[in-house]
Amino acid sequence: MVKEPPGFLTTSLSICARAVGLYACMLQAGKGNWQEHNRRDNTGYRFAGGEKTKGVSKKQMKHAKMLLAPLVIAIILLFAASSSQAQEIAVDTAGTETVLRITSNPEGAEVFINGEPYDGVTPLTIRGLSPGKYLIEVAKARYKKESRNVEVKPGENAVRFSLAETALHYLWKIAPLLVLGAVMTLFLTMISVFNGIVIGIFAGMARVVPARLLNIIAGAYVNFFRGTPLLVQIFMIHFGLPPVLGSLFGDGNPIPLNPFLSAFSALSINSGAYVAEIIRAGIQSIDRGQMEAARSLGMSYWQAMRHVILPQAVKRVIPPLGNEFIAMLKDSSLVSVIGMEELVRKAQVIVTRTYRPTETWLGVGLVFLMMTLPFTKIVTELERRLKTSD
Amino acid sequence: MIEVVDLHKRFNSLHVLKGITTHVEPGEVVCIIGPSGSGKSTFLRCLNLLEEPSAGQIFIEGVNILDHKNANINEVRAEMGMVFQRFNLFPNMTALQNITIGPVQVRKLCQEEAEERAYTLLDKVGLREKAHEYPDNLSGGQQQRVAIARALSMHPKAMLFDEPTSALDPEMIKEVLDVMKDLAKEGMTMVVVSHEMGFAREVSDRVLFMDDGVIVEEGPPSQVFNHPQNERTKSFLSKVL
């Protein structure tokens, strides 16, 4: 219809039809039927005309009426003759009008245009906006407000907002993942310290028993694992051991270790060295007279150890063991470097996806604190109780 | 009963015992006196091998306890009750448990029998009502009496006392010495290192005066205290009496 051969009649008809179309449009607006225009929105979102919109359209309608009044009678005839044609022209003109599509991720955000709230939530298609500059803002509960200056041109305009969660909401959203990581951290720490205690009891005793060879072996073990960085020990086990295992038990090709096995062995062996020192100190802190008294009764070295020395040493060893647990809880974060999915590794994965390091690492810190604080309390309480009973 | 022949003890370069030769008869109470650092305690501790002698021989009832092939060190110690200057009670056990642990663990007595024996011993030292107290709740004198009961629980053939009253307040010394006197009267063989000259004079059958790692003078208390022969004995006694 648009590309009709130009002619006076057609031109005038066309102009009239447009005016009628606009008038009809205004009338409809006055009835509060804006939604009719948006029926074709593929989003399925509909919105009813609010008070503000109504007010504006009523004003426009008034102006239109005044402008169009002289034409009305003449046009009515034409309108009656070609009402169907007028309708088509109206649709056609709508196609070339100014359209602004506002979408956001996530959807459902409220829209503000030049600071005024606009009815409806994203995704939103606004028609009938006059071209020009607008300040468009979108806001959604628990998301940061986004605003942008948009130059609306005649025709199709699209604005896309990507909304970021507020820090609290973000933390709340990643909390399950962090908790999952924390559970792994806690699990890894618990089994490592448990193994460390088993290793440490033997190594610690081996340092104090009157047997030179055992003293030397246990001393070398303790000094090596206390004197080298845990990170290096993790690398030695995870990357250094596979070739050795391969040449010993395989066909010469490295036998890769899975990260859990490496992590848990490295932490256990490292913890064992520290626990050994705690046990040794605990045993040596018991007055020499206790061993002498026990031996003077005819007890063997082991009987004296078992019935006299160790029961007393255990009490003194419990608080430092609690501290060892706390230290191991924190040090276990190092196994993230070999891809063990504990708390820190989980956080690294989250950050690469969300690009929000500040909140993520703060969250990780808080989760660690939530784990260590109760243990610190328990250790303090144990120390207090043991002191009073000593 | 105890025969010591040319006993030497060295701590690295320090020569503490320089050839001790003496003997203790069954039922005899021997007091060892002498200045600090003269080797009295070391000598006593050698008798139950808490210190390993460097040279010499110790025979107990004819068995050389330094010959590890023939003598089990634990059995030797079980036969020699030892009382320490600092009591050395086991703080994690009650008085009763302190007294029963030796018989139960070493003599393999059943718990009931050990406890029965322990109560008899507690009666002897006058502390039956403290049976279930922990050492920390006992006075020094009471702790030392429990320690004596503990040593006696093994039915030792001899008792060694290493300055048993030195760590006690003066008012508590008597209660411990009284227990020791009772023991002496019962005919227990005792070797006592002590600064209690009154006790030595009154109870002992023989006094050894040690100085600088050797026995300078020995004899009945009346002789050593009243008519010391050696100059060093004289000068020591003139200071302490």
XYZ file of C-alpha atoms in Angstrom:
631
model
C 0.000 0.000 0.000
C 2.825 2.363 0.739
C 4.343 2.158 -2.711
C 1.227 3.347 -4.532
C 1.675 5.481 -7.615
C 1.666 9.089 -6.476
C -1.469 11.047 -7.350
C -3.338 13.853 -5.771
C -6.303 11.750 -4.730
C -4.223 8.957 -3.374
C -1.951 11.342 -1.584
C -4.775 13.230 0.031
C -6.510 9.998 0.816
C -3.359 8.690 2.351
C -2.927 11.782 4.485
C -6.487 11.614 5.618
C -6.210 7.970 6.369
C -3.111 8.554 8.451
C -4.879 11.264 10.375
C -7.819 8.968 10.930
C -5.498 6.236 11.972
C -3.845 8.490 14.434
C -7.156 9.692 15.699
C -8.412 6.195 16.112
C -5.251 5.422 17.858
C -5.740 8.324 20.221
C -9.293 7.302 20.852
C -8.192 3.856 21.771
C -5.557 5.302 24.018
C -8.222 7.381 25.691
C -10.126 4.198 26.387
C -7.049 2.861 28.057
C -6.452 0.163 25.530
C -2.733 0.561 25.039
C -2.350 -3.106 25.394
C -3.906 -3.623 22.006
C -0.729 -2.232 20.531
C 1.428 -4.552 22.395
C -0.535 -7.629 21.620
C 1.982 -8.621 19.012
C 4.814 -8.650 21.531
C 6.430 -12.010 21.279
C 7.267 -11.938 24.946
C 3.759 -12.615 26.078
C 4.107 -9.826 28.624
C 1.186 -7.503 28.713
C 0.636 -4.463 30.716
C -2.431 -2.407 31.401
C -2.263 1.364 30.969
C -1.526 2.980 34.268
C -2.735 6.343 35.472
C 0.299 8.171 34.193
C 0.076 6.759 30.718
C -3.627 7.500 30.604
C -3.069 11.089 31.595
C -0.507 11.644 28.905
C -2.608 10.093 26.189
C -5.662 12.071 27.211
C -3.721 15.276 26.826
C -2.440 14.227 23.433
C -5.929 13.242 22.454
C -7.230 16.690 23.326
C -4.624 18.297 21.078
C -5.388 15.918 18.328
C -9.088 16.634 18.590
C -8.536 20.358 18.287
C -6.224 19.890 15.324
C -8.383 17.426 13.561
C -11.803 18.885 14.271
C -12.196 20.650 10.893
C -11.264 17.533 9.070
C -13.500 15.189 10.948
C -16.666 15.571 8.898
C -14.959 15.266 5.557
C -12.985 12.350 6.683
C -15.891 10.477 8.175
C -17.224 9.938 4.657
C -13.970 8.536 3.452
C -13.648 6.560 6.617
C -17.027 4.987 6.036
C -16.127 4.206 2.442
C -12.788 2.680 3.089
C -12.705 1.763 6.739
C -10.895 -1.491 6.105
C -8.238 0.309 4.115
C -7.773 2.807 6.921
C -7.202 0.038 9.368
C -4.450 -1.460 7.252
C -2.781 1.871 6.878
C -2.852 2.321 10.661
C -1.039 -0.975 11.150
C 1.409 -0.011 8.520
C 2.205 3.306 10.163
C 2.717 1.530 13.494
C 5.498 -0.448 11.817
C 7.538 2.623 11.172
C 6.929 4.298 14.504
C 9.535 4.527 17.231
C 9.851 1.314 19.235
C 12.031 0.799 22.229
C 12.634 -2.692 23.473
C 14.103 -3.020 26.914
C 15.337 -6.415 28.000
C 17.277 -7.427 31.032
C 18.982 -10.480 32.399
C 17.356 -11.577 34.635
C 13.921 -10.537 33.435
C 11.216 -8.909 35.506
C 12.954 -5.661 36.381
C 11.046 -2.440 36.861
C 11.770 0.282 34.320
C 12.260 3.983 34.952
C 12.358 6.475 32.097
C 13.895 9.801 32.977
C 13.412 8.953 36.589
C 9.675 8.281 36.187
C 8.509 4.740 36.863
C 7.111 3.099 33.791
C 4.440 0.448 34.057
C 5.492 -3.085 33.492
C 8.588 -5.145 33.871
C 11.240 -6.299 31.459
C 11.196 -7.513 28.757
C 9.256 -4.482 27.706
C 8.409 -2.953 24.375
C 7.520 0.704 24.420
C 5.890 2.227 21.390
C 5.030 5.770 20.639
C 8.009 7.261 22.297
C 9.200 10.363 20.547
C 12.823 10.077 19.412
C 15.380 11.693 21.653
C 17.612 11.093 24.600
C 16.287 9.185 27.544
C 17.750 8.041 30.815
C 16.613 4.502 31.201
C 16.952 2.728 34.528
C 16.058 -0.815 35.438
C 15.724 -2.047 38.983
C 14.990 -5.413 40.495
C 14.890 -6.458 44.094
C 18.230 -8.026 45.233
C 19.962 -6.713 42.078
C 22.022 -3.616 41.599
C 20.189 -0.756 39.817
C 21.443 -0.124 36.294
C 21.008 3.084 34.339
C 21.997 4.127 30.856
C 21.551 7.158 28.601
C 19.893 5.964 25.429
C 19.498 7.821 22.180
C 16.142 6.678 20.876
C 15.998 6.925 17.100
C 12.968 6.482 14.913
C 12.338 2.818 14.228
C 13.555 -0.108 16.267
C 15.637 0.526 19.380
C 16.861 -2.095 21.745
C 18.504 -1.748 25.146
C 19.868 -4.699 26.977
C 20.684 -4.631 30.642
C 22.671 -7.220 32.473
C 21.839 -6.899 36.137
C 24.337 -7.813 38.831
C 23.178 -9.224 42.131
C 23.749 -7.144 45.214
C 26.713 -8.385 47.242
C 24.482 -10.033 49.828
C 22.272 -11.716 47.257
C 25.343 -12.847 45.344
C 26.831 -14.377 48.487
C 23.519 -16.037 49.215
C 23.498 -17.491 45.700
C 27.055 -18.843 45.849
C 26.672 -19.966 49.474
C 25.586 -23.531 48.571
C 28.683 -23.951 46.415
C 30.918 -22.538 49.126
C 29.309 -24.781 51.720
C 29.922 -27.745 49.439
C 33.575 -26.707 49.226
C 33.709 -26.146 52.977
C 32.343 -29.642 53.612
C 35.136 -31.019 51.445
C 37.705 -28.877 53.265
C 36.389 -30.039 56.619
C 36.315 -33.668 55.518
C 39.829 -33.477 54.101
C 41.096 -31.791 57.262
C 39.418 -34.280 59.561
C 40.784 -37.378 57.888
C 44.201 -35.759 57.462
C 44.467 -34.740 61.096
C 43.145 -38.152 62.164
C 45.850 -39.834 60.086
C 48.281 -37.231 61.342
C 47.485 -38.211 64.921
C 48.014 -41.891 64.180
C 51.309 -41.183 62.397
C 52.267 -38.561 64.986
C 51.783 -40.857 67.975
C 54.201 -43.371 66.482
C 56.665 -40.762 65.231
C 56.459 -38.752 68.445
C 57.056 -41.833 70.591
C 59.833 -42.909 68.261
C 61.580 -39.631 69.040
C 61.621 -40.225 72.791
C 62.045 -43.981 73.217
C 65.530 -45.108 74.177
C 66.344 -46.498 70.722
C 68.867 -44.574 68.673
C 67.817 -45.745 65.212
C 64.151 -44.919 65.819
C 65.109 -41.475 67.171
C 67.067 -40.730 64.009
C 64.422 -41.956 61.575
C 61.604 -40.131 63.362
C 63.747 -37.011 63.703
C 64.497 -36.983 59.983
C 60.814 -37.405 59.138
C 59.713 -34.612 61.461
C 62.437 -32.212 60.373
C 61.857 -32.832 56.695
C 58.112 -32.285 56.748
C 58.231 -29.379 59.165
C 61.130 -27.771 57.376
C 59.758 -27.798 53.835
C 56.719 -25.923 52.526
C 53.490 -27.882 52.418
C 53.012 -26.682 48.841
C 56.279 -28.329 47.836
C 55.218 -31.530 49.595
C 51.943 -31.504 47.685
C 53.843 -31.089 44.408
C 56.314 -33.784 45.375
C 53.506 -36.251 45.936
C 51.172 -35.237 43.122
C 53.748 -34.598 40.412
C 56.926 -36.141 41.767
C 55.594 -39.507 42.800
C 53.825 -40.728 39.596
C 57.069 -41.362 37.642
C 58.559 -43.180 40.617
C 55.430 -45.295 41.023
C 55.473 -45.965 37.295
C 59.028 -47.246 37.269
C 58.485 -49.280 40.417
C 55.074 -50.840 39.788
C 54.219 -50.109 36.165
C 55.705 -50.266 32.712
C 57.780 -47.151 33.235
C 55.070 -44.675 32.337
C 54.005 -42.365 35.148
C 51.059 -43.591 37.162
C 48.964 -40.474 37.787
C 47.487 -39.986 41.228
C 44.045 -38.553 41.628
C 43.990 -35.186 43.381
C 42.109 -36.507 46.387
C 44.648 -39.237 47.030
C 47.557 -36.798 46.651
C 45.903 -34.128 48.760
C 44.987 -36.486 51.522
C 48.393 -38.189 51.624
C 50.297 -34.899 51.589
C 48.161 -33.377 54.333
C 48.282 -36.550 56.453
C 52.047 -36.873 56.255
C 52.542 -33.166 56.925
C 50.121 -33.216 59.836
C 51.866 -36.324 61.182
C 55.125 -34.398 61.502
C 53.509 -31.592 63.461
C 51.521 -33.975 65.657
C 54.744 -35.927 66.312
C 56.300 -32.779 67.748
C 53.202 -32.133 69.851
C 53.290 -35.698 71.202
C 57.037 -35.538 71.852
C 56.654 -32.246 73.698
C 53.706 -33.678 75.622
C 55.664 -36.733 76.739
C 58.770 -34.740 77.602
C 56.740 -32.218 79.570
C 55.873 -34.940 82.074
C 58.232 -34.791 85.043
C 61.098 -37.288 84.805
C 60.214 -38.440 88.312
C 57.013 -39.972 86.982
C 58.917 -42.381 84.776
C 61.383 -43.099 87.593
C 58.587 -43.778 90.072
C 56.866 -46.110 87.633
C 60.095 -47.939 86.789
C 60.997 -48.202 90.480
C 57.786 -50.185 90.961
C 59.131 -52.649 88.429
C 57.058 -51.542 85.475
C 58.599 -51.979 82.042
C 59.220 -48.903 79.898
C 56.038 -49.610 77.932
C 53.923 -50.230 81.018
C 55.135 -46.936 82.461
C 54.393 -45.195 79.171
C 50.953 -46.679 78.881
C 49.733 -46.336 82.446
C 51.616 -43.330 83.764
C 53.159 -41.092 81.104
C 50.709 -41.185 78.213
C 47.526 -40.614 80.261
C 49.123 -37.462 81.636
C 50.582 -36.423 78.290
C 47.230 -36.801 76.514
C 45.713 -34.048 78.643
C 48.480 -31.640 77.782
C 48.425 -32.591 74.126
C 44.739 -31.974 73.446
C 44.825 -28.149 73.206
C 47.819 -28.062 70.818
C 46.130 -30.779 68.766
C 43.107 -28.496 68.487
C 45.399 -25.765 67.226
C 46.929 -28.207 64.760
C 43.433 -28.951 63.487
C 42.756 -25.246 62.974
C 46.099 -24.764 61.218
C 45.439 -27.764 58.978
C 41.947 -26.462 58.171
C 43.567 -23.344 56.770
C 46.589 -25.032 55.182
C 44.388 -27.546 53.383
C 43.515 -24.691 51.008
C 46.879 -25.350 49.339
C 45.605 -28.547 47.760
C 43.481 -26.367 45.462
C 46.583 -26.064 43.274
C 46.307 -29.709 42.232
C 42.631 -29.338 41.416
C 41.198 -30.741 44.619
C 37.682 -29.295 44.754
C 37.737 -27.881 48.241
C 36.622 -24.458 49.357
C 39.334 -22.390 47.680
C 39.212 -24.306 44.425
C 35.419 -23.940 44.381
C 35.828 -20.196 44.827
C 38.333 -19.996 41.965
C 35.822 -21.755 39.722
C 33.052 -19.398 40.839
C 35.185 -16.321 40.170
C 36.045 -17.384 36.637
C 32.332 -17.670 35.960
C 30.997 -14.603 37.734
C 33.953 -12.192 37.583
C 33.170 -11.143 41.130
C 36.369 -11.786 43.092
C 35.695 -9.276 45.851
C 32.543 -10.817 47.238
C 33.604 -14.377 46.448
C 36.903 -14.244 48.342
C 35.308 -12.308 51.159
C 32.718 -15.084 51.330
C 35.441 -17.729 51.370
C 37.147 -15.904 54.218
C 33.911 -15.781 56.154
C 33.269 -19.487 55.631
C 36.780 -20.299 56.913
C 36.195 -18.047 59.888
C 32.909 -19.775 60.613
C 34.765 -23.072 60.710
C 37.802 -21.966 62.720
C 36.049 -19.796 65.312
C 34.116 -22.630 66.991
C 37.279 -24.737 67.167
C 39.228 -21.822 68.617
C 36.532 -21.491 71.260
C 36.669 -25.218 72.003
C 40.465 -25.154 72.323
C 40.350 -22.159 74.678
C 37.718 -23.877 76.784
C 39.770 -27.103 76.881
C 42.882 -25.195 77.915
C 40.938 -23.479 80.684
C 39.490 -26.752 81.981
C 42.769 -28.632 81.852
C 44.469 -25.812 83.683
C 42.029 -25.980 86.588
C 42.309 -29.761 86.865
C 46.091 -29.773 86.681
C 71.560 -58.909 101.422
C 72.967 -56.003 99.395
C 76.613 -56.243 98.500
C 78.277 -53.374 96.661
C 81.786 -53.818 95.286
C 83.936 -50.963 93.933
C 81.031 -49.038 92.408
C 81.845 -46.195 90.029
C 79.536 -43.759 88.308
C 80.544 -41.160 85.755
C 78.353 -38.554 84.095
C 80.471 -37.826 81.045
C 83.564 -36.215 82.556
C 82.089 -35.924 86.029
C 83.244 -38.721 88.308
C 80.479 -38.946 90.924
C 81.057 -42.296 92.607
C 84.692 -43.237 93.061
C 84.645 -46.809 94.218
C 81.986 -47.573 96.808
C 82.249 -50.846 98.643
C 79.750 -51.706 101.342
C 77.022 -54.143 102.305
C 73.605 -54.100 103.913
C 72.424 -56.966 106.108
C 68.785 -58.144 106.091
C 66.705 -56.067 108.515
C 69.412 -53.468 108.794
C 68.667 -49.741 108.649
C 71.519 -47.877 107.005
C 71.592 -44.088 106.896
C 73.760 -42.289 104.394
C 74.741 -38.781 105.375
C 77.071 -36.288 103.823
C 77.273 -32.888 102.168
C 75.356 -32.034 98.972
C 76.942 -33.342 95.819
C 78.792 -36.105 97.632
C 77.046 -38.798 95.562
C 74.598 -40.108 98.225
C 71.538 -39.980 95.957
C 73.430 -41.317 92.958
C 74.610 -44.254 95.023
C 71.036 -44.967 96.165
C 69.715 -44.698 92.636
C 72.376 -47.133 91.451
C 71.008 -49.701 93.866
C 67.807 -50.066 91.812
C 69.466 -49.128 88.547
C 67.720 -45.801 88.035
C 71.301 -44.862 87.290
C 73.410 -47.326 85.367
C 76.735 -47.749 87.211
C 79.823 -47.178 85.092
C 81.834 -49.877 86.812
C 81.647 -52.225 89.787
C 79.233 -54.856 90.951
C 76.020 -54.910 92.963
C 74.803 -58.202 94.379
C 71.312 -58.517 95.751
C 70.790 -61.812 97.543
C 73.828 -63.084 95.698
C 72.682 -62.115 92.194
C 74.733 -59.592 90.263
C 72.065 -57.171 89.054
C 74.442 -55.574 86.562
C 74.672 -58.863 84.722
C 71.676 -58.418 82.439
C 71.736 -62.047 81.348
C 70.929 -63.275 84.837
C 68.999 -60.354 86.285
C 65.803 -58.860 84.950
C 66.028 -55.174 85.668
C 62.258 -54.881 86.289
C 62.274 -57.755 88.745
C 65.193 -56.177 90.583
C 63.324 -52.909 90.902
C 60.122 -54.604 91.992
C 62.052 -56.028 94.946
C 63.426 -52.615 95.905
C 60.877 -50.060 97.078
C 61.920 -46.504 96.334
C 60.712 -43.307 97.994
C 61.631 -40.043 96.310
C 62.357 -36.606 97.647
C 59.557 -35.148 95.536
C 57.090 -38.019 96.184
C 56.477 -38.583 92.433
C 52.946 -39.793 92.984
C 50.982 -40.272 89.780
C 48.771 -37.159 89.685
C 46.230 -38.758 87.362
C 45.401 -41.475 89.897
C 43.831 -41.468 93.346
C 45.887 -42.494 96.372
C 44.349 -45.955 96.137
C 45.101 -46.285 92.419
C 48.666 -45.128 93.048
C 49.062 -48.029 95.460
C 47.291 -50.692 93.376
C 48.861 -50.022 89.987
C 52.191 -51.703 90.811
C 50.727 -54.959 92.124
C 48.132 -55.089 89.324
C 50.501 -54.307 86.456
C 53.699 -55.926 87.653
C 52.625 -58.644 90.081
C 49.488 -59.365 88.057
C 47.325 -59.311 91.160
C 43.576 -59.002 90.647
C 42.105 -55.594 91.399
C 40.199 -56.697 94.539
C 43.240 -58.278 96.132
C 45.395 -55.264 95.278
C 42.834 -52.922 96.806
C 42.572 -55.000 99.932
C 46.327 -54.820 100.278
C 46.271 -51.094 99.514
C 43.758 -50.405 102.295
C 45.943 -52.298 104.764
C 48.890 -50.135 103.714
C 46.821 -46.957 103.912
C 45.863 -47.966 107.476
C 49.525 -48.409 108.216
C 50.359 -44.877 107.075
C 47.125 -43.559 108.603
C 45.474 -42.380 105.411
C 42.575 -44.762 104.815
C 40.123 -41.856 104.614
C 42.211 -40.297 101.805
C 42.018 -43.393 99.584
C 39.990 -41.647 96.905
C 41.762 -38.299 96.984
C 44.038 -37.218 94.181
C 47.621 -36.321 95.154
C 46.982 -32.628 94.465
C 44.456 -32.615 97.304
C 46.900 -34.076 99.815
C 49.494 -32.255 101.894
C 53.172 -32.952 101.292
C 53.380 -35.224 104.307
C 50.301 -37.146 103.251
C 51.660 -37.486 99.713
C 54.944 -38.875 101.023
C 53.105 -41.365 103.222
C 51.061 -42.508 100.224
C 54.335 -42.805 98.295
C 55.736 -45.037 101.049
C 52.570 -47.149 100.912
C 52.968 -47.362 97.141
C 56.539 -48.614 97.479
C 55.465 -51.108 100.120
C 52.651 -52.422 97.923
C 55.191 -54.472 95.979
C 56.278 -56.256 99.197
C 59.867 -55.254 98.533
C 62.803 -56.943 100.197
C 64.389 -53.562 100.875
C 63.309 -49.935 100.880
C 65.376 -47.071 99.506
C 64.594 -43.561 100.758
C 66.040 -40.650 98.800
C 65.858 -37.659 101.142
C 62.205 -38.409 101.944
C 61.679 -35.372 104.182
C 63.724 -32.725 102.363
C 60.771 -31.336 100.409
C 58.461 -31.207 103.413
C 57.433 -28.406 105.740
C 58.952 -28.957 109.205
C 55.599 -29.818 110.778
C 55.059 -32.635 108.261
C 58.460 -34.234 108.692
C 57.490 -36.033 111.882
C 54.509 -37.886 110.382
C 56.757 -39.299 107.661
C 59.601 -40.166 110.022
C 57.122 -41.932 112.327
C 56.018 -44.162 109.457
C 59.651 -44.915 108.686
C 60.396 -45.747 112.316
C 57.480 -48.181 112.356
C 58.879 -49.814 109.264
C 62.299 -50.123 110.850
C 60.772 -51.726 113.924
C 59.014 -54.285 111.723
C 62.427 -55.356 110.508
C 62.380 -53.837 107.008
C 65.777 -53.511 105.380
C 66.186 -49.821 104.697
C 68.760 -47.575 103.066
C 68.015 -43.952 103.861
C 69.682 -40.885 102.422
C 68.743 -38.182 104.863
C 69.654 -34.915 106.455
C 67.630 -35.895 109.508
C 70.479 -36.518 111.931
C 68.000 -37.210 114.723
C 66.441 -40.001 112.723
C 69.825 -41.398 111.746
C 71.013 -41.374 115.299
C 67.846 -42.851 116.734
C 66.763 -45.435 114.187
C 69.707 -46.522 112.101
C 71.903 -49.510 112.809
C 74.740 -48.091 110.781
C 75.647 -44.682 109.399
C 77.679 -44.098 106.238
C 79.299 -40.725 105.810
C 79.974 -39.980 102.168
C 81.991 -37.170 100.704
C 83.234 -36.581 97.164
C 82.104 -39.959 95.858
C 83.608 -42.177 98.518
C 82.519 -43.554 101.878
C 84.699 -41.645 104.286
C 83.506 -43.216 107.459
C 81.007 -45.848 108.539
C 79.875 -47.359 111.767
C 77.111 -47.455 114.357
C 75.498 -44.018 114.864
C 76.804 -43.690 118.400
C 80.346 -44.036 117.084
C 80.004 -41.847 113.992
C 78.101 -39.089 115.723
C 79.924 -39.103 119.044
C 83.424 -40.101 118.074
C 83.994 -39.325 114.416
C 87.446 -40.456 113.304
C 87.780 -38.563 110.055
C 88.401 -34.824 109.837
C 85.782 -34.327 107.121
C 83.182 -36.161 109.172
C 84.015 -33.999 112.126
C 83.734 -30.749 110.209
C 80.448 -31.852 108.556
C 78.893 -32.916 111.838
C 80.044 -29.762 113.575
C 78.050 -27.775 110.992
C 74.827 -29.794 111.025
C 74.485 -30.781 114.668
